[in-house]
Coordinates of C-alpha atoms in Angstrom, one line a residue:
M1259 CA 117.5 22.1 3.5
R1260 CA 120.8 23.6 3.0
L1261 CA 122.8 24.6 6.0
F1262 CA 123.1 28.3 5.2
T1263 CA 119.3 28.5 4.8
V1264 CA 118.8 27.2 8.3
K1265 CA 121.3 29.7 9.7
L1266 CA 119.4 32.6 8.0
L1267 CA 116.1 31.4 9.4
L1268 CA 117.6 31.2 12.9
G1269 CA 119.1 34.7 12.6
A1270 CA 115.8 36.1 11.6
L1271 CA 114.0 34.5 14.6
V1272 CA 116.6 36.1 17.0
L1273 CA 116.0 39.5 15.4
I1274 CA 112.3 39.1 15.7
C1275 CA 112.6 38.1 19.4
I1276 CA 114.9 41.0 20.2
T1277 CA 112.4 43.4 18.5
I1278 CA 109.4 42.0 20.3
S1279 CA 111.3 42.2 23.7
A1280 CA 112.3 45.8 23.1
S1281 CA 108.8 46.7 22.0
A1282 CA 107.3 45.1 25.2
S1283 CA 109.7 47.0 27.4
A1284 CA 108.9 50.3 25.7
N1285 CA 105.1 49.6 26.0
A1286 CA 105.5 48.9 29.8
N1287 CA 107.3 52.2 30.3
A1288 CA 104.7 54.0 28.3
N1289 CA 102.0 52.4 30.4
S1290 CA 103.5 53.6 33.7
Q1291 CA 103.1 57.2 34.9
K1292 CA 104.5 58.9 38.1
V1293 CA 102.3 61.4 39.9
L1294 CA 103.9 63.5 42.8
L1295 CA 101.9 63.7 46.1
D1296 CA 102.4 65.9 49.2
A1297 CA 102.1 64.7 52.8
H1298 CA 98.3 64.6 52.4
W1299 CA 98.4 62.9 49.0
K1300 CA 97.5 66.1 47.2
V1301 CA 98.8 66.2 43.6
V1302 CA 101.7 68.6 43.3
K1303 CA 104.2 69.5 40.5
D1304 CA 107.1 70.8 42.7
E1305 CA 109.5 68.1 43.6
K1306 CA 110.3 69.9 46.9
Q1307 CA 106.7 69.7 48.1
A1308 CA 106.4 66.0 47.3
Q1309 CA 106.7 63.3 50.0
Y1310 CA 105.2 60.5 48.0
Y1311 CA 104.6 59.6 44.4
L1312 CA 102.0 57.4 42.7
K1313 CA 102.9 55.0 39.9
K1314 CA 99.8 54.7 37.7
S1315 CA 99.6 51.8 35.3
T1316 CA 97.4 50.7 32.5
E1317 CA 97.7 47.1 33.8
V1318 CA 94.3 45.9 34.8
I1319 CA 93.7 43.6 37.8
D1320 CA 90.2 42.3 38.3
G1321 CA 88.8 45.2 36.3
N1322 CA 90.8 47.9 38.1
Y1323 CA 94.1 49.7 37.3
K1324 CA 97.2 48.6 39.3
A1325 CA 98.4 51.5 41.5
E1326 CA 101.4 51.8 43.8
V1327 CA 102.3 54.7 46.1
Y1328 CA 106.0 55.1 47.1
Y1329 CA 108.0 57.2 49.6
K1330 CA 109.7 59.7 47.5
N1331 CA 112.9 60.0 49.6
N1332 CA 113.9 56.3 49.3
D1333 CA 111.5 54.9 46.7
M1334 CA 110.2 52.3 49.2
L1335 CA 106.7 51.1 48.6
F1336 CA 104.1 52.7 50.8
C1337 CA 100.8 51.3 49.6
A1338 CA 99.9 48.8 46.8
S1339 CA 96.3 48.5 45.5
A1340 CA 94.2 49.2 42.4
L1341 CA 92.2 52.2 41.2
A1342 CA 88.8 52.1 39.6
D1343 CA 89.9 55.0 37.4
N1344 CA 93.3 56.4 36.5
K1345 CA 91.8 59.9 36.7
I1346 CA 92.6 60.5 40.4
G1347 CA 91.7 64.2 40.5
K1348 CA 93.4 66.8 42.6
T1349 CA 93.9 64.5 45.6
L1350 CA 94.4 60.8 45.9
T1351 CA 92.4 59.2 48.8
S1352 CA 92.3 55.7 50.1
E1353 CA 88.6 55.6 49.2
Q1354 CA 89.7 55.4 45.6
F1355 CA 91.4 52.1 46.2
R1356 CA 89.6 48.9 45.0
G1357 CA 90.2 45.4 46.2
A1358 CA 92.9 44.3 48.5
Y1359 CA 95.5 46.9 49.6
Q1360 CA 98.6 46.8 51.7
C1361 CA 100.6 49.7 53.2
Y1362 CA 104.0 49.7 54.8
F1363 CA 106.3 51.9 57.0
E1364 CA 109.4 53.3 55.4
D1365 CA 111.5 50.3 56.7
G1366 CA 109.1 47.9 54.9
K1367 CA 107.3 46.7 58.0
P1368 CA 103.5 46.4 57.6
Y1369 CA 101.4 49.4 58.4
E1370 CA 97.8 48.5 57.3
Q1371 CA 96.1 45.7 55.4
G1372 CA 92.5 45.6 54.2
F1373 CA 90.0 45.4 51.4
R1374 CA 87.8 48.0 49.7
N1375 CA 84.7 47.1 47.7
G1376 CA 83.6 48.5 44.4
Q1377 CA 82.4 51.7 46.2
G1378 CA 85.7 52.2 48.0
Q1379 CA 84.3 51.1 51.3
L1380 CA 86.2 49.0 53.8
H1381 CA 85.0 45.5 53.7
G1382 CA 86.1 42.4 55.5
L1383 CA 89.2 42.1 57.7
L1384 CA 91.2 45.3 58.5
K1385 CA 94.6 45.0 60.2
K1386 CA 96.6 47.9 61.6
Y1387 CA 100.2 47.7 62.9
I1388 CA 102.5 49.8 65.0
A1389 CA 106.0 50.9 63.8
T1390 CA 107.7 47.8 65.3
G1391 CA 105.6 45.5 63.0
Q1392 CA 103.4 44.4 65.9
L1393 CA 99.7 43.9 65.1
Y1394 CA 97.8 46.7 66.8
V1395 CA 94.1 46.1 66.0
E1396 CA 92.0 43.8 63.9
S1397 CA 88.5 45.0 62.8
H1398 CA 85.8 43.6 60.5
Y1399 CA 83.7 45.8 58.2
E1400 CA 80.7 45.3 56.0
N1401 CA 80.3 47.9 53.3
G1402 CA 82.2 50.6 55.2
V1403 CA 80.6 49.9 58.6
K1404 CA 82.2 48.1 61.5
Q1405 CA 80.5 44.8 62.1
G1406 CA 81.5 41.9 64.3
L1407 CA 84.5 41.4 66.6
E1408 CA 87.3 44.0 67.0
T1409 CA 90.4 42.9 68.8
A1410 CA 93.3 45.2 69.9
Y1411 CA 96.7 44.1 71.1
W1412 CA 99.4 45.4 73.5
N1413 CA 102.9 45.8 72.1
G1414 CA 103.9 42.4 73.6
G1415 CA 101.1 40.6 71.7
N1416 CA 98.6 40.2 74.6
I1417 CA 95.0 41.2 73.9
R1418 CA 94.2 44.8 74.9
Y1419 CA 90.5 44.7 74.4
K1420 CA 87.7 42.8 72.6
V1421 CA 84.5 44.5 71.5
N1422 CA 81.7 43.5 69.2
F1423 CA 80.1 46.0 66.8
Q1424 CA 76.7 45.9 65.2
K1425 CA 76.1 48.5 62.4
G1426 CA 79.0 50.6 63.6
K1427 CA 78.0 50.6 67.3
E1428 CA 79.5 48.8 70.2
V1429 CA 77.2 46.1 71.6
G1430 CA 77.3 43.5 74.3
I1431 CA 80.1 43.4 76.9
S1432 CA 83.5 44.7 75.8
E1433 CA 86.4 43.2 77.7
H1434 CA 89.6 45.1 78.5
F1435 CA 92.9 43.6 79.6
S1436 CA 96.2 44.8 81.1
P1437 CA 99.5 44.2 79.3
E1438 CA 99.9 41.1 81.6
G1439 CA 96.6 39.7 80.5
E1440 CA 94.5 40.5 83.5
V1441 CA 91.0 41.7 83.0
T1442 CA 90.7 45.5 83.8
A1443 CA 87.1 46.1 82.7
K1444 CA 83.9 44.5 81.4
I1445 CA 82.0 47.4 79.9
C1446 CA 78.3 47.3 79.2
N1447 CA 77.4 48.6 75.7
D1448 CA 73.7 47.5 75.7
P1449 CA 70.9 49.7 77.0
T1450 CA 70.4 47.6 80.1
C1451 CA 73.3 45.8 81.7
V1452 CA 76.2 46.0 84.3
S1453 CA 79.7 47.3 83.8
Q1454 CA 82.5 46.1 86.0
Y1455 CA 86.1 47.5 86.4
F1456 CA 89.0 45.6 88.0
N1457 CA 92.3 46.3 89.7
L1458 CA 94.9 43.6 89.8
G1459 CA 92.2 41.1 88.9
K1460 CA 89.8 42.1 91.7
L1461 CA 86.5 43.9 91.2
N1462 CA 87.1 47.7 91.7
R1463 CA 83.9 49.4 90.5
E1464 CA 80.5 48.4 89.3
T1465 CA 77.9 50.5 87.5
H1466 CA 74.3 49.7 86.2
R1467 CA 72.5 51.0 83.1
V1468 CA 68.8 51.0 82.4
D1469 CA 67.7 52.1 79.0
G1470 CA 71.2 53.3 78.2
L1471 CA 71.4 55.5 81.3
L1472 CA 73.3 55.1 84.6
H1473 CA 70.7 54.0 87.1
G1474 CA 71.0 52.4 90.5
T1475 CA 74.0 52.1 92.9
E1476 CA 77.5 52.6 91.7
T1477 CA 79.9 50.8 94.1
T1478 CA 83.7 50.9 94.3
W1479 CA 85.9 48.5 96.3
G1480 CA 89.5 48.3 97.5
L1481 CA 91.9 45.5 96.9
N1482 CA 90.9 44.0 100.3
G1483 CA 87.2 43.8 99.1
Q1484 CA 86.2 46.7 101.5
V1485 CA 83.6 49.1 100.1
I1486 CA 85.3 52.4 99.3
S1487 CA 82.2 54.4 98.0
T1488 CA 78.6 54.1 96.9
Q1489 CA 76.7 56.5 94.7
E1490 CA 73.0 56.5 93.7
F1491 CA 72.1 57.3 90.1
V1492 CA 68.7 58.1 88.5
K1493 CA 68.6 58.4 84.7
D1494 CA 72.3 59.2 84.3
K1495 CA 72.4 61.8 87.1
R1496 CA 73.6 61.5 90.7
Q1497 CA 70.7 61.4 93.0
G1498 CA 70.5 60.8 96.7
D1499 CA 73.3 59.7 99.0
Y1500 CA 77.0 59.4 98.2
F1501 CA 79.1 57.6 100.9
E1502 CA 82.9 57.3 101.0
Y1503 CA 84.6 55.1 103.6
F1504 CA 87.9 54.8 105.5
D1505 CA 89.7 51.5 105.5
N1506 CA 88.2 50.8 108.9
G1507 CA 84.7 51.1 107.5
K1508 CA 83.8 54.4 109.0
V1509 CA 82.2 57.1 106.8
E1510 CA 84.7 59.6 105.4
R1511 CA 82.3 61.6 103.2
H1512 CA 78.5 61.8 103.0
Y1513 CA 77.2 64.0 100.2
Q1514 CA 73.6 64.5 99.1
Y1515 CA 72.7 64.9 95.4
Q1516 CA 69.8 66.2 93.5
A1517 CA 69.8 66.1 89.7
D1518 CA 73.6 65.7 89.6
Y1519 CA 74.3 68.7 92.0
Q1520 CA 75.3 68.5 95.6
V1521 CA 72.3 70.0 97.4
G1522 CA 71.8 70.3 101.2
E1523 CA 74.2 69.3 103.9
Q1524 CA 77.5 67.8 102.8
L1525 CA 79.7 66.2 105.4
T1526 CA 83.4 65.2 105.6
Y1527 CA 84.7 63.3 108.7
Y1528 CA 88.0 62.6 110.4
E1529 CA 88.9 59.0 111.0
N1530 CA 87.9 59.4 114.7
G1531 CA 84.4 60.2 113.6
Q1532 CA 84.6 64.0 114.3
I1533 CA 83.2 66.2 111.5
K1534 CA 86.0 67.8 109.4
L1535 CA 84.0 69.9 107.0
K1536 CA 80.3 70.8 106.9
E1537 CA 78.9 72.5 103.9
V1538 CA 75.3 73.6 103.0
T1539 CA 74.8 73.9 99.2
N1540 CA 72.1 75.4 97.1
D1541 CA 70.3 73.6 94.1
K1542 CA 73.3 74.4 91.9
G1543 CA 75.9 72.9 94.2
D1544 CA 77.2 76.3 95.4
A1545 CA 78.3 76.3 99.0
L1546 CA 76.2 78.8 101.0
Q1547 CA 77.9 78.0 104.3
S1548 CA 81.1 76.1 105.1
I1549 CA 82.6 75.2 108.5
E1550 CA 85.9 73.5 108.9
Y1551 CA 86.8 71.8 112.2
D1552 CA 90.0 70.3 113.8
E1553 CA 90.1 66.8 115.1
Q1554 CA 89.0 68.0 118.6
G1555 CA 85.8 69.6 117.2
Q1556 CA 86.9 73.2 117.4
I1557 CA 86.1 75.5 114.5
K1558 CA 89.1 76.3 112.2
K1559 CA 87.4 78.3 109.4
T1560 CA 83.9 79.4 108.4
T1561 CA 82.7 80.7 105.0
D1562 CA 79.4 82.3 104.2
S1563 CA 78.5 83.1 100.6
K1564 CA 75.7 84.6 98.5
Y1565 CA 75.4 83.9 94.8
Q1566 CA 74.0 85.7 91.7
G1567 CA 73.9 83.5 88.6
N1568 CA 77.0 81.3 88.5
R1569 CA 79.2 83.5 90.7
W1570 CA 79.4 84.5 94.3
V1571 CA 78.7 88.2 95.0
Y1572 CA 79.2 88.2 98.8
R1573 CA 81.6 86.2 100.9
K1574 CA 82.6 86.3 104.5
Q1575 CA 85.5 84.1 105.8
Q1576 CA 86.7 83.8 109.4
R1577 CA 89.7 81.8 110.7
F1578 CA 90.1 80.5 114.3
S1579 CA 93.0 79.2 116.4
K1580 CA 92.2 77.2 119.5
G1581 CA 88.7 78.5 119.5
Q1582 CA 89.6 82.2 119.1
L1583 CA 88.9 84.3 116.1
I1584 CA 92.2 85.4 114.4
E1585 CA 91.1 86.6 111.0
S1586 CA 88.0 87.8 109.3
T1587 CA 87.4 89.0 105.7
E1588 CA 84.3 90.2 103.9
N1589 CA 83.8 91.0 100.2
D1590 CA 80.6 92.4 98.6
I1591 CA 81.2 92.6 94.8
L1592 CA 77.9 94.4 94.1
K1593 CA 78.7 97.2 96.6
N1594 CA 82.4 97.1 95.7
W1595 CA 83.1 96.9 99.4
S1596 CA 85.6 94.8 101.4
L1597 CA 86.6 94.4 105.1
S1598 CA 89.7 92.7 106.5
E1599 CA 90.3 92.2 110.3
D1600 CA 93.0 90.5 112.3
Y1601 CA 92.8 89.5 116.0
Q1602 CA 95.3 88.6 118.7
Q1603 CA 94.0 86.9 121.9
G1604 CA 90.5 88.2 121.0
E1605 CA 91.6 91.8 120.5
L1606 CA 91.2 93.5 117.1
V1607 CA 94.7 94.5 116.0
S1608 CA 94.3 95.1 112.3
R1609 CA 91.4 96.4 110.3
S1610 CA 91.1 97.7 106.7
E1611 CA 87.8 98.6 105.1
E1612 CA 87.4 99.8 101.5
L1613 CA 84.5 101.2 99.5
D1614 CA 85.0 101.7 95.7
K1615 CA 88.7 100.8 96.3
K1616 CA 89.1 103.7 98.8
L1617 CA 89.7 103.3 102.5
T1618 CA 86.7 104.1 104.7
G1619 CA 85.8 103.7 108.4
L1620 CA 88.1 102.6 111.1
H1621 CA 91.6 101.6 110.0
I1622 CA 93.9 99.7 112.4
K1623 CA 97.5 98.7 111.7
S1624 CA 99.7 96.5 113.9
F1625 CA 103.5 96.4 113.9
D1626 CA 104.9 93.5 115.9
Q1627 CA 108.5 94.2 117.1
T1628 CA 110.8 92.3 119.4
D1629 CA 109.7 93.8 122.7
V1630 CA 106.7 96.0 121.8
N1631 CA 103.7 95.7 119.7
T1632 CA 102.4 98.9 118.1
V1633 CA 98.8 99.4 117.1
S1634 CA 97.5 102.5 115.3
R1635 CA 93.8 103.4 115.0
E1636 CA 92.5 106.1 112.5
Y1637 CA 89.4 106.8 110.5
F1638 CA 89.0 107.3 106.8
N1639 CA 86.3 108.8 104.6
E1640 CA 86.5 108.2 100.8
G1641 CA 90.2 107.4 101.1
K1642 CA 91.1 110.4 103.3
R1643 CA 91.9 110.4 107.0
E1644 CA 89.2 112.0 109.0
G1645 CA 88.7 112.1 112.8
P1646 CA 90.6 110.9 115.8
Y1647 CA 94.0 109.1 115.6
E1648 CA 95.7 107.0 118.2
M1649 CA 98.8 104.8 118.5
V1650 CA 99.1 102.4 121.3
K1651 CA 102.1 100.4 122.4
I1652 CA 102.0 97.1 124.3
D1653 CA 104.9 95.6 126.1
H1654 CA 105.2 91.9 125.3
K1655 CA 106.5 90.8 128.7
T1656 CA 104.4 92.8 131.1
G1657 CA 101.3 93.4 128.9
K1658 CA 101.5 97.1 129.9
R1659 CA 100.0 99.4 127.3
W1660 CA 100.3 103.2 126.8
V1661 CA 99.2 105.8 124.3
A1662 CA 102.3 106.6 122.2
E1663 CA 100.6 109.2 119.9
Q1664 CA 97.2 110.9 119.9
G1665 CA 95.6 113.5 117.7
Q1666 CA 93.1 114.0 114.9
Y1667 CA 92.9 114.4 111.1
S1668 CA 90.8 116.7 109.0
N1669 CA 90.6 116.3 105.2
D1670 CA 93.7 113.9 105.4
K1671 CA 95.8 116.4 107.3
P1672 CA 96.8 116.5 111.0
S1673 CA 94.8 119.2 112.9
G1674 CA 94.3 120.5 116.4
K1675 CA 96.2 119.3 119.5
W1676 CA 98.6 116.3 119.3
K1677 CA 100.5 114.4 121.9
K1678 CA 103.4 111.9 121.7
Q1679 CA 104.9 109.7 124.4
Q1680 CA 108.5 108.6 123.9
E1681 CA 109.9 106.4 126.6
D1682 CA 110.5 109.0 129.5
T1683 CA 109.5 112.1 127.5
S1684 CA 106.3 113.6 126.2
L1685 CA 105.7 116.0 123.3
T1686 CA 102.7 118.3 122.8
F1687 CA 102.1 120.4 119.7
S1688 CA 99.3 121.7 117.5
Y1689 CA 98.4 121.9 113.8
D1690 CA 96.4 124.5 111.9
A1691 CA 93.7 123.7 109.3
Q1692 CA 96.3 123.2 106.6
G1693 CA 98.2 120.6 108.5
E1694 CA 101.1 122.9 109.5
L1695 CA 102.6 123.1 112.9
D1696 CA 101.1 126.1 114.7
G1697 CA 101.6 127.3 118.3
E1698 CA 103.9 125.9 121.0
F1699 CA 105.9 122.7 120.5
R1700 CA 107.0 121.3 123.9
N1701 CA 109.1 118.3 124.7
E1702 CA 109.7 117.5 128.4
T1703 CA 110.5 114.6 130.6
S1704 CA 108.0 112.9 132.9
S1705 CA 109.5 114.9 135.8
G1706 CA 108.8 118.2 134.0
Q1707 CA 112.4 118.8 132.8
L1708 CA 112.1 120.9 129.6
L1709 CA 113.9 119.4 126.6
E1710 CA 112.5 121.4 123.7
L1711 CA 110.4 124.6 123.4
I1712 CA 109.7 126.0 119.9
N1713 CA 106.9 128.2 118.7
F1714 CA 105.4 127.9 115.2
N1715 CA 103.3 130.2 113.1
H1716 CA 101.5 128.2 110.4
G1717 CA 104.4 125.9 109.7
K1718 CA 107.3 128.3 110.4
P1719 CA 109.2 128.6 113.7
E1720 CA 108.7 132.0 115.4
G1721 CA 110.2 133.4 118.5
L1722 CA 112.4 131.7 121.2
V1723 CA 113.9 128.2 120.6
Q1724 CA 115.3 126.3 123.5
R1725 CA 116.8 122.8 123.6
Y1726 CA 118.2 121.1 126.7
A1727 CA 119.9 117.8 127.6
T1728 CA 118.2 115.7 130.3
D1729 CA 120.8 117.0 132.8
G1730 CA 119.6 120.6 132.1
Q1731 CA 122.5 121.5 129.9
L1732 CA 121.5 124.0 127.1
Y1733 CA 122.7 122.9 123.7
E1734 CA 120.6 125.2 121.5
K1735 CA 119.0 128.6 122.0
G1736 CA 118.0 131.5 119.8
E1737 CA 115.1 133.2 118.1
Y1738 CA 113.2 133.0 114.8
R1739 CA 111.7 136.1 113.2
N1740 CA 109.5 135.6 110.1
G1741 CA 110.7 132.0 109.9
Q1742 CA 114.4 132.9 109.9
Q1743 CA 117.1 132.6 112.6
D1744 CA 117.8 136.1 113.9
G1745 CA 120.0 137.6 116.7
D1746 CA 122.3 135.7 119.1
W1747 CA 122.4 131.9 118.7
V1748 CA 123.9 128.8 120.3
Y1749 CA 123.4 125.6 118.4
T1750 CA 125.1 122.1 118.3
H1751 CA 127.7 121.3 115.7
G1752 CA 127.7 118.0 113.7
E1753 CA 126.3 114.6 114.6
F1754 CA 125.3 115.3 118.2
G1755 CA 122.5 117.8 117.3
F1756 CA 118.9 117.5 118.5
N1757 CA 119.7 114.8 121.0
P1758 CA 118.7 115.3 124.6
M1759 CA 121.1 112.8 126.0
P1760 CA 124.1 114.5 127.8
N1761 CA 127.2 114.2 125.7
P1762 CA 130.7 115.4 126.7
E1763 CA 131.7 115.3 123.0
R1764 CA 129.1 117.9 122.0
H1765 CA 130.4 121.0 120.3
Y1766 CA 128.5 124.4 120.1
W1767 CA 128.6 127.3 117.7
Y1768 CA 128.2 130.7 119.3
G1769 CA 127.4 133.7 117.1
R1770 CA 124.7 136.0 115.6
F1771 CA 122.2 135.7 112.7
D1772 CA 120.7 138.5 110.7
L1773 CA 117.4 137.2 109.2
G1774 CA 118.8 133.8 108.4
K1775 CA 122.4 134.9 107.6
Q1776 CA 125.4 134.2 109.8
V1777 CA 127.2 137.5 110.4
G1778 CA 130.1 138.8 112.4
H1779 CA 132.2 136.7 114.7
W1780 CA 131.4 133.0 115.4
E1781 CA 133.1 130.5 117.7
L1782 CA 133.0 126.7 118.0
R1783 CA 133.5 125.6 121.6
N1784 CA 133.4 122.3 123.4
T1785 CA 131.7 121.4 126.7
E1786 CA 134.7 122.7 128.6
D1787 CA 134.4 126.0 126.8
Y1788 CA 137.6 125.7 124.8
V1789 CA 137.6 127.4 121.4
L1790 CA 138.0 124.9 118.5
E1791 CA 137.3 127.2 115.6
I1792 CA 136.7 130.8 114.8
A1793 CA 134.6 131.9 111.8
N1794 CA 134.1 135.5 110.6
Y1795 CA 131.3 136.6 108.2
D1796 CA 130.4 139.8 106.4
E1797 CA 126.9 141.3 106.5
Q1798 CA 125.8 139.1 103.5
G1799 CA 126.6 135.8 105.4
R1800 CA 129.8 135.2 103.4
L1801 CA 133.1 134.1 105.0
H1802 CA 135.3 137.2 105.4
G1803 CA 138.7 137.8 107.0
K1804 CA 140.7 135.2 108.9
Q1805 CA 139.2 131.8 109.9
Y1806 CA 141.0 129.9 112.6
E1807 CA 141.2 126.2 113.5
F1808 CA 142.7 125.2 116.8
R1809 CA 144.2 122.0 118.1
D1810 CA 143.1 120.4 121.4
N1811 CA 146.1 122.0 123.2
G1812 CA 145.1 125.5 122.0
W1813 CA 147.6 125.9 119.2
I1814 CA 146.5 127.5 116.0
E1815 CA 146.5 124.8 113.4
V1816 CA 145.2 126.5 110.3
I1817 CA 144.4 130.1 109.3
N1818 CA 142.2 130.4 106.2
S1819 CA 141.7 133.9 104.7
F1820 CA 138.6 134.9 102.8
H1821 CA 137.4 138.1 101.1
H1822 CA 133.6 138.3 101.0
G1823 CA 133.3 134.6 100.4
E1824 CA 136.3 134.3 98.1
F1825 CA 139.2 132.1 99.4
L1826 CA 142.5 133.9 99.4
N1827 CA 145.1 131.7 101.1
R1828 CA 145.9 129.2 103.9
E1829 CA 148.5 129.7 106.6
I1830 CA 150.0 127.1 108.9
P1831 CA 151.7 129.2 111.6
P1832 CA 154.4 127.9 114.0
P1833 CA 153.1 126.5 117.3
V1834 CA 151.7 129.2 119.5
I1835 CA 149.7 128.5 122.7
T1836 CA 146.9 130.9 123.3
S1837 CA 145.6 131.7 126.8
D1838 CA 142.2 130.3 127.9
H1839 CA 139.0 132.3 127.3
V1840 CA 140.7 134.7 125.0
F1841 CA 137.4 135.2 123.2
P1842 CA 134.2 136.4 124.8
I1843 CA 131.6 133.8 125.8
F1844 CA 127.9 134.3 125.0

């Protein structure tokens, strides 16, 4: 054959190969289709919603179509398997896989390995891994149902538990282990067998089952082998005695059960054997009576309750200290009634009773101060004070007590005669039916020295008013007419008013009122009768004319001029000494 003919044949073969290769590549691309999937493998069209994508292929493996699911953000393989049908529908599910499959974390570490039969059911060995690539659990399946041994592992590789399955249910004894490999439990999965739990390799608790129900004695032990507690069970319910023990073997708790409820007397003890708590419970486990004791056997607290349905409707609680009652509370939900009481050294010092959220009956309040304790007693009816009132004070050091205030209320207002005791003085006064002061108001010392005398007419002062210091010095005197100051008056100026203590700094105004208006000439004098100020008023109670202010030495300091209440000018005259008693004294 000629040389050029051979060259032509070789060139034709190369062209044919190139054409075949290009055709195969085109066919492969044509046979591969990308389907976008969201986080739940639901088919989506929006790239932003997609987190995975499926590469479908027409390539057939053992009668199924090759399929691969990828992470969309990095194109890393997530799961590789095969599909019985390329028509996946609206959502891709793992049940659509056929044959062996493998899934991976985003970094390529194994996530899950298994096999699905022709019906999409798990079949054979299934392996699951954690993100580190460590094997987490190995299970066996037969046609979608767990069957045989399942083994789980700790992160370090030690066995976490081993359990056998039969038709999807745990059977036999499952073993559980700590990360260090110590047995922590042998759990019974059969109808009749024993379960054991361990702590640091030592038996900690043991339970018994008969016909699948807890039955018999459940026992717990400490690390030293000492019994911690025992509980009787009958057909999966606590029945009979429960005992719990101290480390020394003495009983700490003794409860009694019926049909899984604490019923009857329930006891808790101190380590010295003394009862700490005693309760009596009904057939639903509700405590009808509860008594708490201290280690010496004295009662600390009692609680009595009544129940309706699943809630208490009446409860009374009392607290004690060193054998004496210090607090008592009662609540009746059905009656909407409550009572609270406090005691000191056996004496009732505080009491509050409510009916329909309104105070009723005797009400006692206590105020504990540094030297004296004050206790008030009054009565209420439908939230309003009604009846006698009394306030008693008790000296902490001497124990002496005295009535500090006494009177009565009517329709929530003070009424009738009242009396107050203040240190060395006593006050007597009266109220009318409207709770207004009415009649004589008298304040005097224990020796009979008058300090105050005022008359009231239905809440308004009427007639002579007198106020004296304890040394007999008059510091206020005048009269009221129709509730207004009228006629000649003396009253105290400034901060020393209405104080019966003798005070050399007290200043007095002398002058005249006309039905509540200051009129005419007024003088401010000290206890030595020196004039300090002069004020002049017109008949309407307005400043009028010259107003004088004097220094302590008698010099005129300031002269202010007014015209029927309107300020005109101020003068500061040169020093002039006035003679004593230049103005009349009232």
